[in-house]
Every structure is written in structure tokens, then in C-alpha cells.
Coordinates of C-alpha atoms and ligand atoms in Angstrom, one line a residue:
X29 CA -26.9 61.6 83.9
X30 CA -24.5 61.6 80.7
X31 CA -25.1 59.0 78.3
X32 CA -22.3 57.9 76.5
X33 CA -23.5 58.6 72.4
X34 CA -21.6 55.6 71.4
X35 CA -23.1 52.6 73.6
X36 CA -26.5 54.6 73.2
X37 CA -29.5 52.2 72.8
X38 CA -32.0 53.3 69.5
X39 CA -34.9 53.7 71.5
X40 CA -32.5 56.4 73.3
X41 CA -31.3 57.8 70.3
X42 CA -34.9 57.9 68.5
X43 CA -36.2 59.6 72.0
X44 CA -33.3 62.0 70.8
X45 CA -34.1 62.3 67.3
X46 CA -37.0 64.5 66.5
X47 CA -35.7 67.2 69.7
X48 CA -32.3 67.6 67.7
X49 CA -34.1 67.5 64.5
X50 CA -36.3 70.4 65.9
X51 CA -33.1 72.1 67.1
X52 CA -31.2 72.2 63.5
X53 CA -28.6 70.3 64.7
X54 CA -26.6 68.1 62.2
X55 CA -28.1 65.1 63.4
X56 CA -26.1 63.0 60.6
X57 CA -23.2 63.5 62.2
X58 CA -24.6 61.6 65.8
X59 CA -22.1 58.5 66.5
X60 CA -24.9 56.1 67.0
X61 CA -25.8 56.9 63.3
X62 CA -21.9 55.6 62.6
X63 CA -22.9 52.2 63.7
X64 CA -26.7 51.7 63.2
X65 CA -27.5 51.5 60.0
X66 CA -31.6 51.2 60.9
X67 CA -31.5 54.7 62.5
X68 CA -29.9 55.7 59.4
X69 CA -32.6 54.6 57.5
X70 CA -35.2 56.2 60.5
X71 CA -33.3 59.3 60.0
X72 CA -33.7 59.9 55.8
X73 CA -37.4 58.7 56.5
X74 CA -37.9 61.2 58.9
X75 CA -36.1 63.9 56.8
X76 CA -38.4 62.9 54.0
X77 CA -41.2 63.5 56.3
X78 CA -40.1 66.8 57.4
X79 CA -39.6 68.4 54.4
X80 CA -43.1 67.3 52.6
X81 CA -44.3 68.9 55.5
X82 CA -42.1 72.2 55.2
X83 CA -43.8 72.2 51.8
X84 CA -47.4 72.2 53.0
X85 CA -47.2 75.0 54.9
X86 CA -47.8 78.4 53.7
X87 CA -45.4 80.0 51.5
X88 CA -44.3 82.8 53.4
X89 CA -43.2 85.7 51.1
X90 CA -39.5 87.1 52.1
X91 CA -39.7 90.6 53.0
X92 CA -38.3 92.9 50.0
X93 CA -35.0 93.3 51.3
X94 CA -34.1 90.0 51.2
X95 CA -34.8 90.1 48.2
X96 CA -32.6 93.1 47.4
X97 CA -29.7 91.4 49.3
X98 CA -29.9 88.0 46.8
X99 CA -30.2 90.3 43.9
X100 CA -27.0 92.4 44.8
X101 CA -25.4 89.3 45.9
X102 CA -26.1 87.5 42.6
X103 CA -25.0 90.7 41.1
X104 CA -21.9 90.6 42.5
X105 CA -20.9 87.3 41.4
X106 CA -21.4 88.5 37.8
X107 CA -19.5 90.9 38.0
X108 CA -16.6 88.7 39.4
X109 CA -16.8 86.2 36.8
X110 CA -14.0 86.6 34.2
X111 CA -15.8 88.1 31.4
X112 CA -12.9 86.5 28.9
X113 CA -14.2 83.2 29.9
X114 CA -15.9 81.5 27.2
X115 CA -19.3 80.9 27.4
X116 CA -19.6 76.6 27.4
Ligands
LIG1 ZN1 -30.1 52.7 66.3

């Protein structure tokens, strides 16, 4: 059964919400978010929500390669800066 995302009721949309949330997807970008502004606001609450939670969870250290790979990276974007520039 397709549901058209449009004419979607919220409690469809909410039933949605926390699976595509889960998934990564852009949920901002759903069309019932284009016309309901009250899933809008269920949406940044839930965001909120989600990342105070992201912050209670163990910090996990990145391994030292990644590290490596930011340092090199940042490195590299030095070194591509125009060094004639002045400083502001
Ligand atoms: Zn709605």
C-alpha cells in the first residue's frame, strides 16, 4: 500500500518519524513537513532530544588514523591558502 506523502495524516507521518530519523534520512525535506507546521515543531523537538541524548553516551575515542586523516586534511588546506593574503 503506497501512501501518498502529501495527503499523509500526522499520526502517519509521526508513525514515520523516529524510523527515518533512525535511518539518517533528511527527514526535513518530507512534504508533509511543507504543510504542517506542528510536525515541524515535533521534528526540532525531537532533534533536540536526539542530540542531548548523542551527548550522554560515551565518548568514543576515534581510532588514530582518523585522526591522522583530519590532521593531513587540515594541513592541506593551509597550505592552499594564499599565503599573500592578509591576515584580518
Ligand atoms: Zn503533521
Amino acid at each position: 500500500m503506497t501512501e501518498d506523502p502529501k495527503t499523509m495524516t500526522c499520526e502517519q507521518f509521526q508513525a514515520q518519524l523516529s524510523e527515518l530519523i533512525g535511518t539518517g534520512e533528511i527527514v526535513a525535506d518530507h512534504p508533509h513537513l511543507q504543510s504542517c507546521p506542528r510536525c515541524r515543531a515535533l521534528l526540532a523537538d525531537l532533534q533536540t532530544i536526539a542530540e542531548a541524548a548523542r551527548q550522554l553516551l560515551p565518548i568514543v575515542e576515534p581510532p588514530d588514523e582518523v585522526w591522522e586523516h583530519i590532521e593531513s586534511a587540515i594541513k592541506k588546506e593551509e597550505a592552499s591558502t594564499d599565503p599573500h593574503e592578509e591576515p584580518k
